[in-house]
XYZ file of C-alpha atoms in Angstrom:
648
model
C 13.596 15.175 37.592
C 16.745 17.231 37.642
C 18.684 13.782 37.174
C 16.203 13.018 34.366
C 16.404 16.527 32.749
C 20.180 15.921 32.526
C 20.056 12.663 31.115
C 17.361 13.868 28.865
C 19.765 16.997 27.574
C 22.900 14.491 27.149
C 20.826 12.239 24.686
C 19.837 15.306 22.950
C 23.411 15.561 22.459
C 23.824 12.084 21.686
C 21.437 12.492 18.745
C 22.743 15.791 17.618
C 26.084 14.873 17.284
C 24.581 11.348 15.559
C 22.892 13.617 13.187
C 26.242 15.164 12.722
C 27.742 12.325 11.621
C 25.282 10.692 9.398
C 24.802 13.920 7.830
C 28.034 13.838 6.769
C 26.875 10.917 4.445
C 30.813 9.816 3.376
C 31.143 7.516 0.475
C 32.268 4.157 0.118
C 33.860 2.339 -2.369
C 32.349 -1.219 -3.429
C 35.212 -2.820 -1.891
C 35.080 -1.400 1.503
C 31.025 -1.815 1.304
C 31.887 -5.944 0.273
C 34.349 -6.292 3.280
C 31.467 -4.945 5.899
C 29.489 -7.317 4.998
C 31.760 -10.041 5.406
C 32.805 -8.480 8.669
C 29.026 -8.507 9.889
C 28.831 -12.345 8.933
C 31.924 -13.011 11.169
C 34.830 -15.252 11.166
C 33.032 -17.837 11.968
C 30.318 -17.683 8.660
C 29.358 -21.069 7.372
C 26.163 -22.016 5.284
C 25.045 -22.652 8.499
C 24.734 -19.228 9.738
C 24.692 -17.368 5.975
C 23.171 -20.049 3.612
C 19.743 -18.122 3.371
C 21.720 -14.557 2.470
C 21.396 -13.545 -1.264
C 24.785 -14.156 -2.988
C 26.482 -15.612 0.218
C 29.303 -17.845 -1.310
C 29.177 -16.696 -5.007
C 32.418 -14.720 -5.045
C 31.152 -13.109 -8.663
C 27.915 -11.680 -6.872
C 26.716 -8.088 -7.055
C 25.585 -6.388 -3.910
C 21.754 -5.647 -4.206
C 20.203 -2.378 -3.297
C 19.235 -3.798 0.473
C 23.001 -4.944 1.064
C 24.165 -1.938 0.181
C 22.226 -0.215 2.369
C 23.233 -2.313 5.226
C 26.756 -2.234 4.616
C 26.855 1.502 4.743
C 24.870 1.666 7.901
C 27.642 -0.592 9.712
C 29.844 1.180 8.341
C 28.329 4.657 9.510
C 27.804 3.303 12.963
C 31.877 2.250 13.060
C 32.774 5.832 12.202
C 30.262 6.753 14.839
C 31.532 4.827 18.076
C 35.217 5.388 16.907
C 34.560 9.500 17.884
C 35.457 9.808 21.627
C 32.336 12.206 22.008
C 29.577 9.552 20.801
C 27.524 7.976 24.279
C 28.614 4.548 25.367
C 25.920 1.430 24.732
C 25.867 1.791 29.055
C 24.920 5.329 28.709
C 22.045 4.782 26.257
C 20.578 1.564 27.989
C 20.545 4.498 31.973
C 19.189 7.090 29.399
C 16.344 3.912 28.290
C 15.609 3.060 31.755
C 15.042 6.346 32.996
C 13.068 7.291 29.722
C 10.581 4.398 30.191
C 10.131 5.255 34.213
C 9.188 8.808 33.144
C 7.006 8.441 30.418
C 5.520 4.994 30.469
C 6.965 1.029 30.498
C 7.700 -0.563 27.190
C 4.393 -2.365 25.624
C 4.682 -5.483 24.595
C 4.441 -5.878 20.802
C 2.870 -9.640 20.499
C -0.199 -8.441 23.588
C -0.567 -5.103 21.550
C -1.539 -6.969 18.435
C -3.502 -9.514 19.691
C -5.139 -7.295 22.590
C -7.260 -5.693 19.313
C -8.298 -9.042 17.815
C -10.685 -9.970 16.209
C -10.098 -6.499 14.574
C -6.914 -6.274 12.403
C -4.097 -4.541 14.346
C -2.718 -1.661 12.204
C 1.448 -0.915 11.596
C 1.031 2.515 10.400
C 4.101 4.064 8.824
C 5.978 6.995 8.791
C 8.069 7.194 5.826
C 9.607 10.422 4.255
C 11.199 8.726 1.064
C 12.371 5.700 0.332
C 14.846 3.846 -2.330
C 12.372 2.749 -5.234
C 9.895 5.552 -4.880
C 12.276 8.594 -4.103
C 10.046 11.689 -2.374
C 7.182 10.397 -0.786
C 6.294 13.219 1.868
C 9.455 14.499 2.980
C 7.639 17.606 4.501
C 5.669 15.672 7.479
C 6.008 16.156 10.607
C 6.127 12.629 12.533
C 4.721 13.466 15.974
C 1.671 14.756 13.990
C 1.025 12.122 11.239
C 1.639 9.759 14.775
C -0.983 11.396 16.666
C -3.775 11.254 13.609
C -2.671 7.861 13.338
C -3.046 6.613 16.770
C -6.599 8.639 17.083
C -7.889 6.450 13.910
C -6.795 3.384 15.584
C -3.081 2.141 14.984
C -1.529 -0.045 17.388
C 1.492 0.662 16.177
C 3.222 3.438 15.060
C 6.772 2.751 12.792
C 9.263 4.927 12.050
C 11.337 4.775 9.743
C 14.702 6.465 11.526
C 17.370 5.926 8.011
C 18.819 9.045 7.082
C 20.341 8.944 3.744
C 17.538 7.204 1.590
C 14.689 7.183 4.105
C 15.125 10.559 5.208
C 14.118 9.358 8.627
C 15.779 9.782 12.014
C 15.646 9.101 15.509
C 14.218 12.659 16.522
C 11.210 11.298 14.142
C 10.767 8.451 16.692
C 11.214 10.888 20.216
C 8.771 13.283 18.419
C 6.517 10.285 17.746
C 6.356 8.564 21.096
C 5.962 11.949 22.645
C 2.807 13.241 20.778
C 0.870 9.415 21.016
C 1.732 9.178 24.912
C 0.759 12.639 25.734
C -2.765 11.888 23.491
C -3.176 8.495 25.483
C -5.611 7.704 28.485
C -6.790 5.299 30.482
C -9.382 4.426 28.301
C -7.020 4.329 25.149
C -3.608 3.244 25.812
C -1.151 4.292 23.431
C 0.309 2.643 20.598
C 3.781 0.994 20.673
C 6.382 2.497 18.639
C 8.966 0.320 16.236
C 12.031 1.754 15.131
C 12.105 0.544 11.594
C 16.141 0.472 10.418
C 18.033 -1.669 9.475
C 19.468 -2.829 12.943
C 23.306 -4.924 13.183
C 24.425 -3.989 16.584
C 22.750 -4.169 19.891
C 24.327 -0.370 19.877
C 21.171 0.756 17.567
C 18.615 -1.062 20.049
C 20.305 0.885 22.992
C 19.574 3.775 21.017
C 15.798 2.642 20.273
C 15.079 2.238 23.641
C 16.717 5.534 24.180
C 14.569 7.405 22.227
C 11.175 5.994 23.742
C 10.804 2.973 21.245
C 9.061 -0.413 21.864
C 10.170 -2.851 19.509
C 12.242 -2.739 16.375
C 12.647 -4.348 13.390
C 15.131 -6.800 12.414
C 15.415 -7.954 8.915
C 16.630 -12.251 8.506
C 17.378 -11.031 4.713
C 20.581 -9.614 5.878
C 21.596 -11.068 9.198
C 23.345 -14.292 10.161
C 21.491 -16.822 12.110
C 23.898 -16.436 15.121
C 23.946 -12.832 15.157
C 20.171 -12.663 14.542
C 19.629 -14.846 17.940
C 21.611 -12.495 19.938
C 20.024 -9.227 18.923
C 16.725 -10.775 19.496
C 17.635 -11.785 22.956
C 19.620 -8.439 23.671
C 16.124 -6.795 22.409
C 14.550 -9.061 24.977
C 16.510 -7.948 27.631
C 15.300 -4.536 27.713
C 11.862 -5.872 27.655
C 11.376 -4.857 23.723
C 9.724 -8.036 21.978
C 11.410 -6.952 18.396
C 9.466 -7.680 14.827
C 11.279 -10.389 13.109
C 11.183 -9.986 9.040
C 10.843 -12.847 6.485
C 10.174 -12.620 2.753
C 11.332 -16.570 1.982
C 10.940 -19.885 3.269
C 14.301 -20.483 3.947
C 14.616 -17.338 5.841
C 10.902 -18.380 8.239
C 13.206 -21.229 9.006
C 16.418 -18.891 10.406
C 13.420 -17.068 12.340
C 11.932 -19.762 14.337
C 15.402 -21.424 14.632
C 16.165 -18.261 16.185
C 13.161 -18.020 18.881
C 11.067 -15.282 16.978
C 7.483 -14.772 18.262
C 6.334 -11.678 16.084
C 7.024 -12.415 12.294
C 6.595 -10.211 10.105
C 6.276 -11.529 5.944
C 7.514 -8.470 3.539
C 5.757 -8.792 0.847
C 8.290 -7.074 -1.264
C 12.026 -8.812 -2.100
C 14.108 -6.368 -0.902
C 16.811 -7.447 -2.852
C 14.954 -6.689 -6.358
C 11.635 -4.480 -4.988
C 9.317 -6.598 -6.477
C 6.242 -6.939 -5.032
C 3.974 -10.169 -4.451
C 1.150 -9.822 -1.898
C 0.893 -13.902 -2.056
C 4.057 -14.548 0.020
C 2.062 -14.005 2.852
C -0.235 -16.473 2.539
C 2.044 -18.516 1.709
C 4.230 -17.997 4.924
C 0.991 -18.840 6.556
C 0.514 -22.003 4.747
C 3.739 -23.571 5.619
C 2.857 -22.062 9.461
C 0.106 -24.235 9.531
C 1.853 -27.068 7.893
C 4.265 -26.860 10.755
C 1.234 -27.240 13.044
C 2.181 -24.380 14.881
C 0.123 -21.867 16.358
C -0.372 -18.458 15.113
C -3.853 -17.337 13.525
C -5.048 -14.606 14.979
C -8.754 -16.072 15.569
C -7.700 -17.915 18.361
C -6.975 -14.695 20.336
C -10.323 -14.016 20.107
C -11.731 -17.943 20.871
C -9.625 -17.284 23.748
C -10.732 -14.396 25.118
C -14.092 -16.019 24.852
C -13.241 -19.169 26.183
C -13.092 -21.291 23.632
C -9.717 -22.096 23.219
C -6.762 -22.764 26.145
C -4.079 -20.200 24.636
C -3.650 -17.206 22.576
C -1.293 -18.783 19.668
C 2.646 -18.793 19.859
C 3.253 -16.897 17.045
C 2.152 -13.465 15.819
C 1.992 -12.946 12.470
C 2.106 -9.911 10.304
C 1.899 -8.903 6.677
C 4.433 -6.046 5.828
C 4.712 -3.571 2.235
C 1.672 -2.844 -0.498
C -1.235 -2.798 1.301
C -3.688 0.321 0.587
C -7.354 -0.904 0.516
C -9.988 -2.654 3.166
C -9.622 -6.119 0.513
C -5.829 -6.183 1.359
C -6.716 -6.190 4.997
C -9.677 -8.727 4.661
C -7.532 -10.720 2.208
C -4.882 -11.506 5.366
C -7.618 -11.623 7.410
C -8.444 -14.966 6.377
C -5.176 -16.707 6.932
C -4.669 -15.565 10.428
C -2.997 -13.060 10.062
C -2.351 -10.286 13.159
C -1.572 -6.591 11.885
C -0.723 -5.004 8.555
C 1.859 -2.304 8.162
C 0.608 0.244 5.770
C 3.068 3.328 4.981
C 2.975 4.888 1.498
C -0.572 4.755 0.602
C -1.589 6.621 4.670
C 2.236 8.743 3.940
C 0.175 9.511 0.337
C -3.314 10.480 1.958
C -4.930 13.779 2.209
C -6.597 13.010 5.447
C -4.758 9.768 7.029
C -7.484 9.334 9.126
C -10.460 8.602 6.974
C -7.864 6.389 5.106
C -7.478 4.142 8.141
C -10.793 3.997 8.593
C -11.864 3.187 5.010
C -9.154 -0.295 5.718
C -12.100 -1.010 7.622
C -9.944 -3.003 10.224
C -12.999 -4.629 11.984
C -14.134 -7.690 10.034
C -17.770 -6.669 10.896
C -16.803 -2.729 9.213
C -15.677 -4.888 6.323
C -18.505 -7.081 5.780
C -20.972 -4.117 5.710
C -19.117 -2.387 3.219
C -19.467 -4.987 0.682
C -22.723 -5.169 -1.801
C -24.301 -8.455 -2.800
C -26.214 -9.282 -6.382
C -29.084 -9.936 -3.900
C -29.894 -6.585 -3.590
C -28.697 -2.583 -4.187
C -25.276 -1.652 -4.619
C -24.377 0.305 -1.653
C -20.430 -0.100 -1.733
C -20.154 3.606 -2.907
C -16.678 4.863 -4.357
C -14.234 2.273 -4.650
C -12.964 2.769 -8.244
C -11.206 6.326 -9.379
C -10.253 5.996 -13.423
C -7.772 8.715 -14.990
C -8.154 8.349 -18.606
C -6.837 10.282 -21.695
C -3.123 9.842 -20.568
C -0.411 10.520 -22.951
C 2.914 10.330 -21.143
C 4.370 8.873 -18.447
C 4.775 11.597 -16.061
C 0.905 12.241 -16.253
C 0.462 8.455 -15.837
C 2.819 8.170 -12.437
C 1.212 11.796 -11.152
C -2.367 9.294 -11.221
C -0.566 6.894 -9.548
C 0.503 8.248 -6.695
C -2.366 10.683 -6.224
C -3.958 6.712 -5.865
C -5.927 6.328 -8.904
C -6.503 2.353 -9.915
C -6.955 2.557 -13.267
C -5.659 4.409 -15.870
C -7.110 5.026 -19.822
C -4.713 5.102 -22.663
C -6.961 6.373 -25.836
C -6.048 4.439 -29.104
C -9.434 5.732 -30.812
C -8.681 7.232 -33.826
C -10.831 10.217 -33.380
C -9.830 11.309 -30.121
C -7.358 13.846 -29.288
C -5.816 12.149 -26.746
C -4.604 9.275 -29.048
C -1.721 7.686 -28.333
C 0.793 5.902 -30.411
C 2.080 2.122 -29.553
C 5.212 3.335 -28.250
C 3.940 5.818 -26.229
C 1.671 3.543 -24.118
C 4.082 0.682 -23.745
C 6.202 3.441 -22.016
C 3.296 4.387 -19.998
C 2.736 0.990 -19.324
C 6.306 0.503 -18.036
C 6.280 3.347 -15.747
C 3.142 2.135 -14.215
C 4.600 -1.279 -13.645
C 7.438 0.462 -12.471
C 5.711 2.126 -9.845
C 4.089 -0.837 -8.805
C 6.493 -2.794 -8.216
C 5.394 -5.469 -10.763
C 6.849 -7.054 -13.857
C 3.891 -8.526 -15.533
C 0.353 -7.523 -15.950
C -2.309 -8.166 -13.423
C -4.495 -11.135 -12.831
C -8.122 -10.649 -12.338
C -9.326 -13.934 -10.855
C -12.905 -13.915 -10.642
C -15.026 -16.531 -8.221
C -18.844 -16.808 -9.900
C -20.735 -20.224 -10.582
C -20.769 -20.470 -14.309
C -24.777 -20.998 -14.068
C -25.136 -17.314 -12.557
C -27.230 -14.652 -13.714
C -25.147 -11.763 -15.648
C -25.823 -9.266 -13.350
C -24.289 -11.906 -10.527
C -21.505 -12.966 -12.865
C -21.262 -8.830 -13.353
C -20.910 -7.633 -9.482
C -18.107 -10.937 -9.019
C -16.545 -9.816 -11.655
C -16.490 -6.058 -10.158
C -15.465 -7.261 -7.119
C -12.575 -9.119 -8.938
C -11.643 -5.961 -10.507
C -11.675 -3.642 -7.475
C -9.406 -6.147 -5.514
C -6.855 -6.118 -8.458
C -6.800 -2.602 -8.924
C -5.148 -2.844 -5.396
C -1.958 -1.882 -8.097
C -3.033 0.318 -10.588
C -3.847 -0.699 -14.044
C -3.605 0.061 -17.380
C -6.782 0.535 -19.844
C -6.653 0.325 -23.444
C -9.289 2.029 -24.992
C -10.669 1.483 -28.188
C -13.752 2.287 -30.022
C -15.450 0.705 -33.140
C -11.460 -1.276 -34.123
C -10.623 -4.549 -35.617
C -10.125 -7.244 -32.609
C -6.928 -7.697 -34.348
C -6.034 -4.581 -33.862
C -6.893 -4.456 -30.344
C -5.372 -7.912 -29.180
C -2.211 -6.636 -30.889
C -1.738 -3.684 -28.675
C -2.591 -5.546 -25.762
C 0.340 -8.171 -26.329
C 2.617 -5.089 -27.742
C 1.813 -2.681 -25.151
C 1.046 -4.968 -21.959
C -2.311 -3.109 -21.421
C -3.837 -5.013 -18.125
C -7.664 -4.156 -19.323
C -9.302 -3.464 -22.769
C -12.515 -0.427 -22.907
C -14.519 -0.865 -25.588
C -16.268 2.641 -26.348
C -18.144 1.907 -29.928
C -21.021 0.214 -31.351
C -19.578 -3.143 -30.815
C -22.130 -4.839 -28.240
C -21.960 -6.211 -25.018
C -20.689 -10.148 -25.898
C -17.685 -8.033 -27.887
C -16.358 -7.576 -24.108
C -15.687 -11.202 -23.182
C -12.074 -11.178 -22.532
C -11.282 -14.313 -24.752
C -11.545 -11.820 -27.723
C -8.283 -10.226 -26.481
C -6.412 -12.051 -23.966
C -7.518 -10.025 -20.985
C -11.201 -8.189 -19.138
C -13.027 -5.531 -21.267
C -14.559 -3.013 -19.629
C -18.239 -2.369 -21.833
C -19.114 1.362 -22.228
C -23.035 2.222 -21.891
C -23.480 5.595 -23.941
C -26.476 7.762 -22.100
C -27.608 9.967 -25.291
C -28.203 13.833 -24.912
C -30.167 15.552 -27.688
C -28.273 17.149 -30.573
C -28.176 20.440 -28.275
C -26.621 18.237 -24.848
C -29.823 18.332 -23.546
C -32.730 15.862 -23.597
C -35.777 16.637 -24.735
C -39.377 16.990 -23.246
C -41.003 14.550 -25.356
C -38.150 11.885 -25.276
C -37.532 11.664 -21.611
C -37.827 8.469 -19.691
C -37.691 7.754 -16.064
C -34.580 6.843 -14.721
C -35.991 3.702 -13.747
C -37.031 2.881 -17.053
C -33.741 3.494 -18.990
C -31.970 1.567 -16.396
C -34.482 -1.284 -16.439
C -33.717 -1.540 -20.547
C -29.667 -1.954 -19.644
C -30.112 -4.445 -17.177
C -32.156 -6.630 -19.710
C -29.331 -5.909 -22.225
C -26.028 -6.575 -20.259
C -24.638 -10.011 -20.701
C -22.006 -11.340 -18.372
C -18.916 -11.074 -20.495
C -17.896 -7.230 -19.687
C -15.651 -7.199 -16.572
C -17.805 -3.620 -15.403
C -20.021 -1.525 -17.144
C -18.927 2.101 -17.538
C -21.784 4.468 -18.221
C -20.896 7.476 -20.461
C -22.667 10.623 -22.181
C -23.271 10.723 -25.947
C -25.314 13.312 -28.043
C -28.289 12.120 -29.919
C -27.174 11.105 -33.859
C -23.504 9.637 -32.699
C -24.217 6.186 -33.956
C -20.370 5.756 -33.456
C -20.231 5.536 -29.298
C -19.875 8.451 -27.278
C -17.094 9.888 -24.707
C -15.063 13.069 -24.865
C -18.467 15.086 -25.109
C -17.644 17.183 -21.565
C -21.130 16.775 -20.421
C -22.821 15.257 -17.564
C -25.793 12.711 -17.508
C -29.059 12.759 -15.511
C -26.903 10.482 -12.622
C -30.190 9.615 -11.352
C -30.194 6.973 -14.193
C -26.322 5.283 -12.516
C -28.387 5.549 -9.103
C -31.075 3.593 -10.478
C -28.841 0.743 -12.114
C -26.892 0.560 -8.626
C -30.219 0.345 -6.378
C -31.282 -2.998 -8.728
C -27.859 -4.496 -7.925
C -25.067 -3.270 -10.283
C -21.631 -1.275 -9.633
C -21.157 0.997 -12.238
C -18.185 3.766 -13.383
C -19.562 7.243 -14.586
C -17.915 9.348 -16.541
C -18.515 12.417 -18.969
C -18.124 15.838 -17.468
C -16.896 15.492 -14.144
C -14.467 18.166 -12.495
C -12.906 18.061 -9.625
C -15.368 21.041 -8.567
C -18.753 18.982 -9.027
C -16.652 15.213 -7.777
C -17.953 15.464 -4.250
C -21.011 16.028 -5.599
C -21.448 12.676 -7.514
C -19.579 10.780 -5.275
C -21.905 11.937 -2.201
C -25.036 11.920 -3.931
C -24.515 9.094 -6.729
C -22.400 6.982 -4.653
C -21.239 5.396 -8.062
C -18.665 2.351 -7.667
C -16.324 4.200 -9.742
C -15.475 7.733 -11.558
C -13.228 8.332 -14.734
C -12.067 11.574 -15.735
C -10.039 13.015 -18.926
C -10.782 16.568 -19.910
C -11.812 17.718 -16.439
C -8.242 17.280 -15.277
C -6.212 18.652 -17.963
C -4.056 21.545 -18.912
C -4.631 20.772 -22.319
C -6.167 18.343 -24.606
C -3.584 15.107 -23.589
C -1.741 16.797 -20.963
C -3.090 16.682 -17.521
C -3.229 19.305 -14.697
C -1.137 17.379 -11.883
C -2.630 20.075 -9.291
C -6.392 18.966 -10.554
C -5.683 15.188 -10.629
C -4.548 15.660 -6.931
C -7.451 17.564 -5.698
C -9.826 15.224 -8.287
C -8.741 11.986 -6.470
C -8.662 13.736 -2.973
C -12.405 14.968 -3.348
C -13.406 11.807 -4.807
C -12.150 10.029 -1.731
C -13.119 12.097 0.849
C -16.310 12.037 -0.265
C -16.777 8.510 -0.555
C -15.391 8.119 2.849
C -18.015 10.539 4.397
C -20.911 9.127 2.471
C -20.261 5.332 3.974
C -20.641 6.486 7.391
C -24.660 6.850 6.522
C -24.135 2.698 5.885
């Protein structure tokens, strides 16, 4: 151990003096940034080898964010091995062998993902900052987000070890592997770690191994088909099985060419950060167009002995992934693990987050409510509404609200003007990584009953609201009107909160869904009275016979008695018996008027409501929100509904 202490102490040096020189973060000019690049491609570069790189060829072309990024890293790592005190590639790869003898062998990536099927294996992330979102948690600690990741169920922990945007190290990684292998047992192995980098040089997989890693990432976007091959098969040597990263066709193709077994699909183009949760399925389809084996089903057929093989290929789904539906969705197109960062890197408690992914397809399938009977989905839907700028709007976003109300009523106080919700708008688009408003594409047989064609079409919603949305709402206002702010503004939903009936909701009327308010009427004093009160079961008998099926969801908000002109903004709660009631005959509903984040847990636990929407409750003043109270709104609300689906 004396040996191994020493060895130990002179990679502690290794990765001081590393973080020496990275910290020094030196500039370079475009130039010098171009002429790494061109270096990494080699001297022998064809279209052969560089064809699928962005820009490869175009003399005129303009380095994008990701090539940037890479061509300062190779550049850092040449001022790195040029100091005489920086450890030799031999010296890592002794410090890697003895590290593994002492603390465990390397785990095989492709058996750790499919050793979990048919439950989804789980990439969780651990990811300080990053380019397009700046700050995400940069006060972490990694060996304890790790450990409350691997005791919720990851099989994979990733790291993200880039200093100078990610804010990430290899220190990170050591402190990750340490606290997972020292919470493993017999009964639980531990989860394999991936450096996550952006890796040119068999140098930085020395290092990897090094530092207690399994596998690491290696990104086709940016690497020549020759060099890819050889870091794949240097990675191989030291018994790491590394994660191979698409994002195009063209690029699949340099992958398999290049003897990949563990593919991983970014859903994001790292070249422009926009986001499209399709391109995995589509890497999937042309998979199985290839005839070649890969979904992760057969793992399980084969464990059970009814198939020869576990499949070839392992494939993965990588970037904007946040809810059990984004799980299911690559679920059924074979896909083998998800890596989920921000949205875990974003949670109060990372744990009931993993768990609410529901990662077992039989979790999944009991969390999900049929028109055949009550709704018993609880919480899935958090609304911030009354926003007026675009900070307030982005605060809701990343606290991990889905959809978010812009008030063009002309008697509220929180109305906005066109301008200001287009910039809203923007900003939210921005932040999810989108350029265009969302689809809602809803599955119902045009024969069904509304309240069937009313829980697809919540279902729809809940799934789109994956990103979050944009609500325009309006009350008692010329469809003109409305449809014109929709088209000016880019508003993904419509509310309407007047007297303007149910069949006023059918999104032909405006180009995209309506959400239908319900008003529940107080008595002039907030209060009902004596004489006037109905069961619950009654009053929520009379909307069910009055819903048609052209609303997208019903939102159920409190009115006082002699408003004939819609409710909302009144501060005051409802009897919530009367949402329970609606939900336990088959229907998802929002609530809204009056809630806090003191009295949240409360309806979420108790009501179990498909959704909650909040203005006043969260604001510092009429318009302007409380970014402390949104937090701790959204937190409750999600906690909560986490803890009551464990009674389901």
């Amino acid at each position: 151990h004396l040996v191994y202490l020493t060895s130990v102490f002179v990679q502690f040096c290794h990765l001081q003096y590393t973080s020496r020189i990275m910290s020094a973060r030196p500039d370079y000019t475009t130039e010098e940034l171009h002429q790494a690049l061109l270096n990494f491609y080699g001297p022998d570069a064809s279209t052969k080898t560089c064809g699928h790189i962005y820009g490869y060829g175009d003399p005129n072309h303009e380095m994008s964010m990701l090539q940037k990024i890479t061509a300062t890293i190779i550049l850092d790592y040449e001022s790195l091995l040029s100091q005489p005190d920086t450890s030799p590639i031999s010296e890592l790869l002794a410090q890697a062998s003895k590290f593994h003898s002492t603390y465990g062998p390397i785990l095989p990536l492709q058996s750790q993902i499919q050793n979990v099927s048919p439950s989804m294996a789980l990439a969780a992330e651990f990811k300080r900052a990053s380019p397009s979102k700046g700050d995400i948690a940069p006060h972490l600690d990694a060996g304890e987000q790790a450990l409350a990741y691997f005791q919720a169920g990851a099989s994979v922990i990733s790291i993200l070890t880039e200093g100078r945007w990610f804010k990430g190290s290899l220190e990170d990684l050591k402190n990750a592997r340490f606290a997972t292998t020292e919470a493993a047992s017999k009964e639980k192995i531990r989860p394999a770690i991936l450096r996550k980098d952006f890796v040119t040089s068999t140098y930085q997989i020395a290092e990897a191994a090094a530092s207690g890693a399994d596998t690491i990432l290696l990104i086709v976007a940016t690497t020549p088909a020759d060099k890819l091959k050889e870091l794949i098969e240097f990675s191989r040597s030291l018994g790491m099985e590394p994660l191979v990263e698409v994002h195009a066709l063209v690029e699949l193709n340099v992958a398999l060419n290049s003897g990949a077994k563990v593919i991983g699909v970014n859903n994001r183009n790292l070249h422009t950060f926009q986001l499209d949760l399709a391109t995995t399925e589509k890497i999937a389809q042309e998979l199985k167009n290839r005839n070649l084996s890969f979904h992760h089903d057969l793992v399980d057929k084969a464990k059970n002995g009814e198939g020869n093989t576990s499949p070839d290929i392992t494939l993965c789904a990588l970037s904007g992934m946040s809810s059990a539906h984004d799980v299911d969705r690559y679920r059924q197109v074979g896909v083998g693990m998800c890596l989920i960062g921000e949205s875990l890197m974003r949670a109060s408690d990372p744990s009931m987050a993993i768990r609410g992914l529901c990662l077992d397809p039989n979790n999944y399938a009991a969390s999900q409510s049929n028109s055949g009977g009550a709704y018993t989905g609880g919480t899935k839907m958090i609304k911030i509404c009354g926003l007026t700028t675009p900070d307030d709007a982005l605060a809701a976003c990343r606290a991990g609200a889905n959809l978010l109300g812009v008030i063009f009523a002309e008697k509220s106080k929180r109305r906005v003007a066109a301008e200001q919700a287009k910039n809203i708008v923007d900003a939210v688009r921005k932040f999810g990584e989108r350029s265009d408003r969302v689809s809602v594409n809803v599955k119902c047989n045009d024969n069904s009953s509304a309240l069937s064609s009313l829980v697809a079409k919540s279902n729809a919603l809940e799934l789109a609201a994956r990103l979050p949305l944009v609500v325009g709402v309006f009350q008692n206002q010329p469809f003109e009107f409305i449809k014109q702010m929709v088209d000016d503004c880019g508003l993904d939903l419509v509310q309407l909160h007047g007297s303007e009936g149910m069949k006023a909701a059918n999104s032909d009327n405006f180009g995209v869904p309506a959400l239908r308010v319900v008003d529940i009427e107080l008595g002039n004093e907030g209060e009902e009275k004596k004489e006037e009160k109905r069961s619950s079961d009654s009053i929520a008998s009379t909307i069910l016979e009055n819903i048609t099926a052209d609303p997208m969801a019903i939102l159920l908000d409190t009115s006082i008695k002699g408003n004939t002109h819609g409710g909302g903004g009144t501060g005051q709660t409802f009897d919530w018996t009367i949402a329970q009631a609606i939900q336990n005959m088959g229907l998802p509903v929002i609530i809204a008027g009056g809630l806090t984040p003191d009295n949240i847990d409360d309806a979420v636990s108790n009501v179990r409501p498909w959704g909650v929407d909040v203005a006043g409750g969260v604001e510092a003043s009429p318009g302007l929100k409380d970014h402390n109270k949104i937090q701790k709104f959204i937190g409750s609300a999600k906690k909560a509904a986490l803890e009551a689906s464990k009674g389901f």
